[in-house]
mmCIF file of C-alpha atoms in Angstrom:
data_model
loop_
_atom_site.group_PDB
_atom_site.id
_atom_site.type_symbol
_atom_site.label_atom_id
_atom_site.label_comp_id
_atom_site.label_asym_id
_atom_site.label_seq_id
_atom_site.Cartn_x
_atom_site.Cartn_y
_atom_site.Cartn_z
ATOM 1 C CA UNK A 1 -7.925 -23.127 -53.129
ATOM 2 C CA UNK A 2 -6.211 -25.858 -55.156
ATOM 3 C CA UNK A 3 -6.672 -29.327 -53.819
ATOM 4 C CA UNK A 4 -3.679 -31.512 -53.194
ATOM 5 C CA UNK A 5 -3.487 -34.438 -55.563
ATOM 6 C CA UNK A 6 -3.002 -37.798 -53.921
ATOM 7 C CA UNK A 7 -0.640 -40.113 -55.756
ATOM 8 C CA UNK A 8 -2.039 -43.470 -56.821
ATOM 9 C CA UNK A 9 0.076 -46.608 -56.348
ATOM 10 C CA UNK A 10 1.852 -47.683 -59.530
ATOM 11 C CA UNK A 11 1.099 -51.192 -60.681
ATOM 12 C CA UNK A 12 2.801 -53.590 -58.371
ATOM 13 C CA UNK A 13 3.450 -50.877 -55.780
ATOM 14 C CA UNK A 14 1.992 -51.011 -52.223
ATOM 15 C CA UNK A 15 0.011 -48.169 -50.769
ATOM 16 C CA UNK A 16 2.693 -47.784 -48.099
ATOM 17 C CA UNK A 17 5.415 -47.354 -50.712
ATOM 18 C CA UNK A 18 3.269 -44.834 -52.575
ATOM 19 C CA UNK A 19 2.740 -42.782 -49.390
ATOM 20 C CA UNK A 20 6.514 -42.805 -48.737
ATOM 21 C CA UNK A 21 7.236 -41.562 -52.217
ATOM 22 C CA UNK A 22 4.514 -38.940 -51.874
ATOM 23 C CA UNK A 23 6.043 -37.756 -48.617
ATOM 24 C CA UNK A 24 9.493 -37.447 -50.211
ATOM 25 C CA UNK A 25 8.005 -35.494 -53.108
ATOM 26 C CA UNK A 26 6.324 -33.139 -50.670
ATOM 27 C CA UNK A 27 9.639 -32.617 -48.837
ATOM 28 C CA UNK A 28 11.322 -31.829 -52.139
ATOM 29 C CA UNK A 29 8.599 -29.374 -53.099
ATOM 30 C CA UNK A 30 8.871 -27.700 -49.654
ATOM 31 C CA UNK A 31 12.632 -27.365 -50.067
ATOM 32 C CA UNK A 32 12.165 -25.847 -53.552
ATOM 33 C CA UNK A 33 9.711 -23.289 -52.149
ATOM 34 C CA UNK A 34 12.291 -22.382 -49.450
ATOM 35 C CA UNK A 35 15.022 -22.021 -51.983
ATOM 36 C CA UNK A 36 12.809 -19.863 -54.194
ATOM 37 C CA UNK A 37 11.899 -17.741 -51.161
ATOM 38 C CA UNK A 38 15.532 -17.414 -50.184
ATOM 39 C CA UNK A 39 16.476 -16.548 -53.691
ATOM 40 C CA UNK A 40 13.800 -13.872 -53.824
ATOM 41 C CA UNK A 41 14.987 -12.496 -50.507
ATOM 42 C CA UNK A 42 18.612 -12.390 -51.703
ATOM 43 C CA UNK A 43 17.554 -10.546 -54.839
ATOM 44 C CA UNK A 44 15.461 -8.118 -52.797
ATOM 45 C CA UNK A 45 18.320 -7.513 -50.389
ATOM 46 C CA UNK A 46 20.683 -6.969 -53.310
ATOM 47 C CA UNK A 47 18.335 -4.414 -54.827
ATOM 48 C CA UNK A 48 17.859 -2.651 -51.481
ATOM 49 C CA UNK A 49 21.579 -2.665 -50.974
ATOM 50 C CA UNK A 50 22.119 -1.184 -54.407
ATOM 51 C CA UNK A 51 19.550 1.508 -53.675
ATOM 52 C CA UNK A 52 20.844 2.403 -50.238
ATOM 53 C CA UNK A 53 24.472 2.069 -51.337
ATOM 54 C CA UNK A 54 23.775 4.414 -54.214
ATOM 55 C CA UNK A 55 22.157 6.826 -51.776
ATOM 56 C CA UNK A 56 24.999 6.538 -49.367
ATOM 57 C CA UNK A 57 27.557 7.250 -52.137
ATOM 58 C CA UNK A 58 25.684 10.210 -53.520
ATOM 59 C CA UNK A 59 28.070 13.100 -53.611
ATOM 60 C CA UNK A 60 27.273 14.644 -50.261
ATOM 61 C CA UNK A 61 27.818 18.436 -50.062
ATOM 62 C CA UNK A 62 28.936 19.911 -46.771
ATOM 63 C CA UNK A 63 30.332 23.139 -45.399
ATOM 64 C CA UNK A 64 31.813 22.876 -41.917
ATOM 65 C CA UNK A 65 31.782 25.493 -39.182
ATOM 66 C CA UNK A 66 34.982 27.059 -40.586
ATOM 67 C CA UNK A 67 33.468 27.526 -43.986
ATOM 68 C CA UNK A 68 35.308 24.617 -45.622
ATOM 69 C CA UNK A 69 33.243 23.056 -48.376
ATOM 70 C CA UNK A 70 33.730 19.358 -49.027
ATOM 71 C CA UNK A 71 32.642 16.598 -51.425
ATOM 72 C CA UNK A 72 33.589 12.934 -51.256
ATOM 73 C CA UNK A 73 36.816 12.074 -53.155
ATOM 74 C CA UNK A 74 35.067 8.928 -54.392
ATOM 75 C CA UNK A 75 32.372 10.383 -56.598
ATOM 76 C CA UNK A 76 31.441 7.125 -58.344
ATOM 77 C CA UNK A 77 31.769 6.227 -62.001
ATOM 78 C CA UNK A 78 30.934 9.297 -64.118
ATOM 79 C CA UNK A 79 27.992 9.221 -66.531
ATOM 80 C CA UNK A 80 28.779 10.842 -69.937
ATOM 81 C CA UNK A 81 28.411 10.512 -73.645
ATOM 82 C CA UNK A 82 30.918 11.639 -76.282
ATOM 83 C CA UNK A 83 31.307 12.199 -80.013
ATOM 84 C CA UNK A 84 34.489 12.596 -81.994
ATOM 85 C CA UNK A 85 34.262 15.925 -83.801
ATOM 86 C CA UNK A 86 37.768 16.082 -85.247
ATOM 87 C CA UNK A 87 40.821 13.862 -85.705
ATOM 88 C CA UNK A 88 43.829 15.672 -87.114
ATOM 89 C CA UNK A 89 46.994 15.022 -85.195
ATOM 90 C CA UNK A 90 45.025 14.580 -81.986
ATOM 91 C CA UNK A 91 41.888 13.055 -80.554
ATOM 92 C CA UNK A 92 39.143 15.675 -80.217
ATOM 93 C CA UNK A 93 36.028 14.662 -78.388
ATOM 94 C CA UNK A 94 32.748 16.555 -77.578
ATOM 95 C CA UNK A 95 31.492 15.411 -74.188
ATOM 96 C CA UNK A 96 28.326 15.821 -72.101
ATOM 97 C CA UNK A 97 28.556 14.645 -68.554
ATOM 98 C CA UNK A 98 26.186 14.532 -65.617
ATOM 99 C CA UNK A 99 27.023 16.653 -62.583
ATOM 100 C CA UNK A 100 24.589 17.156 -59.739
ATOM 101 C CA UNK A 101 21.445 18.545 -61.334
ATOM 102 C CA UNK A 102 22.977 19.527 -64.731
ATOM 103 C CA UNK A 103 24.605 18.258 -67.855
ATOM 104 C CA UNK A 104 27.940 19.913 -68.525
ATOM 105 C CA UNK A 105 29.374 20.171 -72.001
ATOM 106 C CA UNK A 106 33.139 19.844 -72.593
ATOM 107 C CA UNK A 107 35.805 19.528 -75.286
ATOM 108 C CA UNK A 108 38.596 17.053 -74.755
ATOM 109 C CA UNK A 109 41.751 17.244 -76.878
ATOM 110 C CA UNK A 110 44.372 14.430 -76.617
ATOM 111 C CA UNK A 111 47.525 14.538 -78.703
ATOM 112 C CA UNK A 112 48.569 11.431 -80.533
ATOM 113 C CA UNK A 113 50.903 9.429 -78.359
ATOM 114 C CA UNK A 114 52.116 5.918 -77.863
ATOM 115 C CA UNK A 115 51.556 6.227 -74.099
ATOM 116 C CA UNK A 116 49.113 7.883 -71.751
ATOM 117 C CA UNK A 117 49.747 11.666 -71.344
ATOM 118 C CA UNK A 118 49.111 13.976 -68.397
ATOM 119 C CA UNK A 119 45.693 15.702 -68.432
ATOM 120 C CA UNK A 120 44.817 19.295 -67.704
ATOM 121 C CA UNK A 121 41.283 20.575 -66.885
ATOM 122 C CA UNK A 122 40.756 24.144 -68.069
ATOM 123 C CA UNK A 123 38.120 26.266 -66.293
ATOM 124 C CA UNK A 124 37.380 29.362 -68.368
ATOM 125 C CA UNK A 125 36.518 32.772 -66.932
ATOM 126 C CA UNK A 126 33.001 34.170 -66.673
ATOM 127 C CA UNK A 127 31.168 34.499 -70.049
ATOM 128 C CA UNK A 128 33.872 32.442 -71.830
ATOM 129 C CA UNK A 129 32.783 29.179 -73.493
ATOM 130 C CA UNK A 130 34.710 25.992 -74.003
ATOM 131 C CA UNK A 131 35.318 27.053 -77.583
ATOM 132 C CA UNK A 132 36.814 30.282 -76.377
ATOM 133 C CA UNK A 133 39.751 28.500 -74.750
ATOM 134 C CA UNK A 134 40.657 26.230 -77.632
ATOM 135 C CA UNK A 135 43.763 28.290 -78.352
ATOM 136 C CA UNK A 136 45.191 27.396 -74.964
ATOM 137 C CA UNK A 137 44.036 23.812 -75.451
ATOM 138 C CA UNK A 138 45.927 23.574 -78.767
ATOM 139 C CA UNK A 139 49.119 24.988 -77.131
ATOM 140 C CA UNK A 140 48.833 22.366 -74.367
ATOM 141 C CA UNK A 141 48.507 19.616 -77.035
ATOM 142 C CA UNK A 142 51.688 20.951 -78.673
ATOM 143 C CA UNK A 143 53.334 20.577 -75.288
ATOM 144 C CA UNK A 144 52.191 16.940 -75.140
ATOM 145 C CA UNK A 145 49.290 17.324 -72.767
ATOM 146 C CA UNK A 146 45.623 16.308 -72.969
ATOM 147 C CA UNK A 147 43.188 19.094 -72.002
ATOM 148 C CA UNK A 148 39.502 19.341 -71.303
ATOM 149 C CA UNK A 149 37.653 22.606 -71.336
ATOM 150 C CA UNK A 150 34.177 22.821 -69.869
ATOM 151 C CA UNK A 151 31.257 25.155 -70.245
ATOM 152 C CA UNK A 152 30.789 26.227 -66.622
ATOM 153 C CA UNK A 153 27.253 26.693 -65.354
ATOM 154 C CA UNK A 154 25.748 29.912 -66.608
ATOM 155 C CA UNK A 155 29.080 30.337 -68.436
ATOM 156 C CA UNK A 156 30.816 31.082 -65.197
ATOM 157 C CA UNK A 157 28.644 33.955 -64.038
ATOM 158 C CA UNK A 158 27.840 33.969 -60.370
ATOM 159 C CA UNK A 159 24.981 35.482 -58.310
ATOM 160 C CA UNK A 160 26.231 36.116 -54.765
ATOM 161 C CA UNK A 161 22.865 37.241 -53.455
ATOM 162 C CA UNK A 162 21.017 34.199 -54.792
ATOM 163 C CA UNK A 163 23.698 31.824 -53.539
ATOM 164 C CA UNK A 164 23.639 33.562 -50.186
ATOM 165 C CA UNK A 165 19.892 32.976 -49.904
ATOM 166 C CA UNK A 166 20.278 29.341 -50.960
ATOM 167 C CA UNK A 167 22.931 28.821 -48.327
ATOM 168 C CA UNK A 168 20.822 30.447 -45.697
ATOM 169 C CA UNK A 169 18.098 27.955 -46.525
ATOM 170 C CA UNK A 170 20.505 25.046 -46.180
ATOM 171 C CA UNK A 171 20.712 24.347 -49.939
ATOM 172 C CA UNK A 172 23.709 23.694 -52.068
ATOM 173 C CA UNK A 173 24.739 26.857 -53.908
ATOM 174 C CA UNK A 174 25.565 27.240 -57.640
ATOM 175 C CA UNK A 175 29.139 28.224 -56.871
ATOM 176 C CA UNK A 176 29.610 25.078 -54.804
ATOM 177 C CA UNK A 177 28.104 23.035 -57.641
ATOM 178 C CA UNK A 178 30.613 24.630 -60.057
ATOM 179 C CA UNK A 179 33.406 23.270 -57.890
ATOM 180 C CA UNK A 180 31.811 19.809 -58.085
ATOM 181 C CA UNK A 181 31.473 20.180 -61.875
ATOM 182 C CA UNK A 182 35.277 20.626 -61.996
ATOM 183 C CA UNK A 183 35.853 17.565 -59.831
ATOM 184 C CA UNK A 184 33.498 15.496 -61.975
ATOM 185 C CA UNK A 185 35.257 16.680 -65.114
ATOM 186 C CA UNK A 186 38.458 15.221 -63.652
ATOM 187 C CA UNK A 187 36.661 11.931 -63.145
ATOM 188 C CA UNK A 188 35.587 11.907 -66.768
ATOM 189 C CA UNK A 189 39.137 12.576 -68.002
ATOM 190 C CA UNK A 190 40.348 9.591 -66.004
ATOM 191 C CA UNK A 191 38.020 7.298 -67.977
ATOM 192 C CA UNK A 192 40.106 7.817 -71.098
ATOM 193 C CA UNK A 193 43.006 5.322 -71.451
ATOM 194 C CA UNK A 194 45.033 7.877 -73.357
ATOM 195 C CA UNK A 195 45.030 10.146 -70.264
ATOM 196 C CA UNK A 196 47.317 9.346 -67.346
ATOM 197 C CA UNK A 197 44.886 9.160 -64.354
ATOM 198 C CA UNK A 198 47.690 9.883 -61.869
ATOM 199 C CA UNK A 199 48.850 13.033 -63.593
ATOM 200 C CA UNK A 200 46.016 15.610 -63.759
ATOM 201 C CA UNK A 201 46.099 19.240 -62.878
ATOM 202 C CA UNK A 202 43.746 22.242 -63.223
ATOM 203 C CA UNK A 203 44.290 25.564 -65.001
ATOM 204 C CA UNK A 204 41.708 28.215 -64.064
ATOM 205 C CA UNK A 205 41.378 31.572 -65.716
ATOM 206 C CA UNK A 206 39.905 34.587 -63.993
ATOM 207 C CA UNK A 207 36.778 33.466 -62.124
ATOM 208 C CA UNK A 208 37.567 29.937 -63.251
ATOM 209 C CA UNK A 209 40.761 30.168 -61.325
ATOM 210 C CA UNK A 210 38.845 30.519 -58.108
ATOM 211 C CA UNK A 211 36.983 27.320 -58.663
ATOM 212 C CA UNK A 212 40.222 25.666 -59.796
ATOM 213 C CA UNK A 213 41.963 26.493 -56.527
ATOM 214 C CA UNK A 214 39.096 25.213 -54.418
ATOM 215 C CA UNK A 215 38.666 22.043 -56.453
ATOM 216 C CA UNK A 216 42.382 21.233 -56.312
ATOM 217 C CA UNK A 217 42.497 21.922 -52.575
ATOM 218 C CA UNK A 218 39.669 19.589 -51.594
ATOM 219 C CA UNK A 219 40.794 16.735 -53.886
ATOM 220 C CA UNK A 220 44.328 15.570 -53.013
ATOM 221 C CA UNK A 221 44.473 13.376 -56.122
ATOM 222 C CA UNK A 222 44.923 16.523 -58.265
ATOM 223 C CA UNK A 223 48.603 17.284 -58.878
ATOM 224 C CA UNK A 224 48.440 21.079 -58.575
ATOM 225 C CA UNK A 225 46.782 24.207 -59.829
ATOM 226 C CA UNK A 226 47.638 27.129 -62.182
ATOM 227 C CA UNK A 227 45.679 30.335 -61.619
ATOM 228 C CA UNK A 228 45.809 32.854 -64.520
ATOM 229 C CA UNK A 229 44.491 36.373 -63.926
ATOM 230 C CA UNK A 230 42.740 35.259 -60.794
ATOM 231 C CA UNK A 231 42.588 35.928 -57.076
ATOM 232 C CA UNK A 232 40.704 35.238 -53.910
ATOM 233 C CA UNK A 233 38.131 37.583 -52.463
ATOM 234 C CA UNK A 234 39.981 38.388 -49.243
ATOM 235 C CA UNK A 235 36.733 37.901 -47.348
ATOM 236 C CA UNK A 236 38.522 37.841 -43.991
ATOM 237 C CA UNK A 237 39.271 41.572 -44.369
ATOM 238 C CA UNK A 238 35.622 42.199 -45.218
ATOM 239 C CA UNK A 239 34.474 40.148 -42.251
ATOM 240 C CA UNK A 240 36.891 41.921 -39.893
ATOM 241 C CA UNK A 241 35.674 45.347 -41.040
ATOM 242 C CA UNK A 242 31.989 44.455 -40.731
ATOM 243 C CA UNK A 243 32.008 41.920 -37.938
ATOM 244 C CA UNK A 244 28.875 43.399 -36.289
ATOM 245 C CA UNK A 245 26.862 43.159 -39.470
ATOM 246 C CA UNK A 246 27.910 39.739 -40.794
ATOM 247 C CA UNK A 247 26.116 36.794 -39.243
ATOM 248 C CA UNK A 248 27.801 33.448 -38.428
ATOM 249 C CA UNK A 249 26.064 31.763 -41.332
ATOM 250 C CA UNK A 250 26.987 34.519 -43.719
ATOM 251 C CA UNK A 251 30.572 34.172 -42.584
ATOM 252 C CA UNK A 252 30.544 30.475 -43.356
ATOM 253 C CA UNK A 253 29.126 31.096 -46.795
ATOM 254 C CA UNK A 254 31.652 33.850 -47.716
ATOM 255 C CA UNK A 255 34.534 31.722 -46.583
ATOM 256 C CA UNK A 256 33.219 28.718 -48.481
ATOM 257 C CA UNK A 257 33.411 30.493 -51.838
ATOM 258 C CA UNK A 258 36.732 32.262 -51.250
ATOM 259 C CA UNK A 259 39.759 30.324 -52.572
ATOM 260 C CA UNK A 260 41.849 32.035 -49.908
ATOM 261 C CA UNK A 261 40.075 29.847 -47.348
ATOM 262 C CA UNK A 262 41.482 26.664 -48.948
ATOM 263 C CA UNK A 263 45.102 27.648 -49.622
ATOM 264 C CA UNK A 264 46.480 25.717 -46.640
ATOM 265 C CA UNK A 265 45.023 22.499 -48.076
ATOM 266 C CA UNK A 266 47.065 22.686 -51.257
ATOM 267 C CA UNK A 267 50.549 21.763 -49.989
ATOM 268 C CA UNK A 268 52.600 19.740 -50.869
ATOM 269 C CA UNK A 269 51.013 20.411 -54.251
ATOM 270 C CA UNK A 270 52.083 23.525 -56.010
ATOM 271 C CA UNK A 271 50.208 26.759 -56.606
ATOM 272 C CA UNK A 272 51.310 28.643 -59.789
ATOM 273 C CA UNK A 273 49.889 32.151 -60.441
ATOM 274 C CA UNK A 274 50.355 34.307 -63.550
ATOM 275 C CA UNK A 275 49.059 37.811 -63.843
ATOM 276 C CA UNK A 276 49.390 40.806 -66.116
ATOM 277 C CA UNK A 277 50.898 43.710 -64.249
ATOM 278 C CA UNK A 278 48.144 46.060 -65.400
ATOM 279 C CA UNK A 279 45.324 43.512 -65.621
ATOM 280 C CA UNK A 280 42.204 45.239 -66.782
ATOM 281 C CA UNK A 281 39.789 43.182 -64.652
ATOM 282 C CA UNK A 282 41.409 41.834 -61.530
ATOM 283 C CA UNK A 283 44.063 44.073 -60.014
ATOM 284 C CA UNK A 284 47.582 42.595 -59.584
ATOM 285 C CA UNK A 285 47.486 43.709 -55.933
ATOM 286 C CA UNK A 286 44.467 41.483 -55.190
ATOM 287 C CA UNK A 287 46.182 38.498 -56.768
ATOM 288 C CA UNK A 288 49.301 39.168 -54.692
ATOM 289 C CA UNK A 289 47.163 39.134 -51.477
ATOM 290 C CA UNK A 290 46.049 35.570 -52.313
ATOM 291 C CA UNK A 291 49.571 34.581 -53.255
ATOM 292 C CA UNK A 292 51.040 35.855 -49.922
ATOM 293 C CA UNK A 293 48.452 33.883 -47.968
ATOM 294 C CA UNK A 294 49.419 30.644 -49.624
ATOM 295 C CA UNK A 295 52.095 28.346 -48.221
ATOM 296 C CA UNK A 296 54.689 26.658 -50.337
ATOM 297 C CA UNK A 297 55.338 25.349 -52.823
ATOM 298 C CA UNK A 298 54.218 28.339 -54.888
ATOM 299 C CA UNK A 299 55.412 30.721 -57.571
ATOM 300 C CA UNK A 300 54.039 34.018 -58.997
ATOM 301 C CA UNK A 301 54.756 35.333 -62.431
ATOM 302 C CA UNK A 302 53.948 39.002 -63.087
ATOM 303 C CA UNK A 303 53.731 39.530 -66.820
ATOM 304 C CA UNK A 304 54.082 42.808 -68.703
ATOM 305 C CA UNK A 305 50.782 43.944 -70.262
ATOM 306 C CA UNK A 306 47.269 45.061 -69.475
ATOM 307 C CA UNK A 307 45.075 42.307 -70.904
ATOM 308 C CA UNK A 308 43.107 39.821 -68.863
ATOM 309 C CA UNK A 309 43.428 36.046 -69.170
ATOM 310 C CA UNK A 310 45.991 33.764 -70.845
ATOM 311 C CA UNK A 311 48.511 35.445 -73.015
ATOM 312 C CA UNK A 312 51.186 34.085 -75.323
ATOM 313 C CA UNK A 313 53.786 35.808 -73.121
ATOM 314 C CA UNK A 314 52.919 33.251 -70.445
ATOM 315 C CA UNK A 315 53.581 30.188 -72.600
ATOM 316 C CA UNK A 316 57.223 29.555 -71.719
ATOM 317 C CA UNK A 317 56.733 29.732 -67.925
ATOM 318 C CA UNK A 318 53.470 27.737 -68.220
ATOM 319 C CA UNK A 319 55.234 24.962 -70.072
ATOM 320 C CA UNK A 320 58.108 24.935 -67.603
ATOM 321 C CA UNK A 321 55.847 24.809 -64.563
ATOM 322 C CA UNK A 322 53.664 22.065 -66.031
ATOM 323 C CA UNK A 323 56.805 20.062 -66.676
ATOM 324 C CA UNK A 324 57.718 20.347 -62.985
ATOM 325 C CA UNK A 325 54.227 19.608 -61.866
ATOM 326 C CA UNK A 326 54.058 16.407 -63.818
ATOM 327 C CA UNK A 327 57.634 15.239 -63.157
#
């Protein structure tokens, strides 16, 4: 242990005066130690606060007893990196952003403008990449809108059995994470000054339309949703027909992934649906079931043809509806 050094009287200084000065020095040293200790405590508390605050603000996933999935509307500042890959009449950015346990890739296209423009998130159908929807993205740029297309997890493919087992084990399912991916994409778009953060909507195509409806329904900051060649699953009919074989937990899971479950959470925001009359993948009748379940405001556009997905024949009504949605 270090020994305390006794101060010696300065020349001409009495021992009493030296002891007094030593006592004052000891007091100052003690105060300094207290301040250092307090400072360390404050720093420690700040670090603990940051850790626990970060934990508290982690995007908590929940599905209530009615099968309604939820995530916080405040999802924190998004983490992403970007690289400009083209600049010809518009700003074209390749983005990778963090979402739950994955990194999602996206392409953001912003038309040249002297003011912020509305933004549109595009969720492609199953097996369709972000590159596969650049035709629609270019059309939206011509209309004066920014658009961001993402690569959905597993390119939008879903595994109902695996997700059912995950849900049964109390774990977040892939389909739920895909909804969160969409919400996080909206957060990323809002980081760009050229995009109007108060004017963002979602266009979902085929299976992407299901995630689009759910994401828009649970986040009231999203202006509305456009579903193209999409529908709900009408799980209520399935549950009613097999009520003796479907458990309570299975019912919660099925409802949580069905956009029909969330339709009453959309108003006063608008639901727009467009569908080929002879759609080759999702029957028009199933899309109409979802549409009939929705409250207003809503509009349904049947389009002549038998293809699946966005079609040039939809452009005029799409442009008109987006204009109303952003007005």
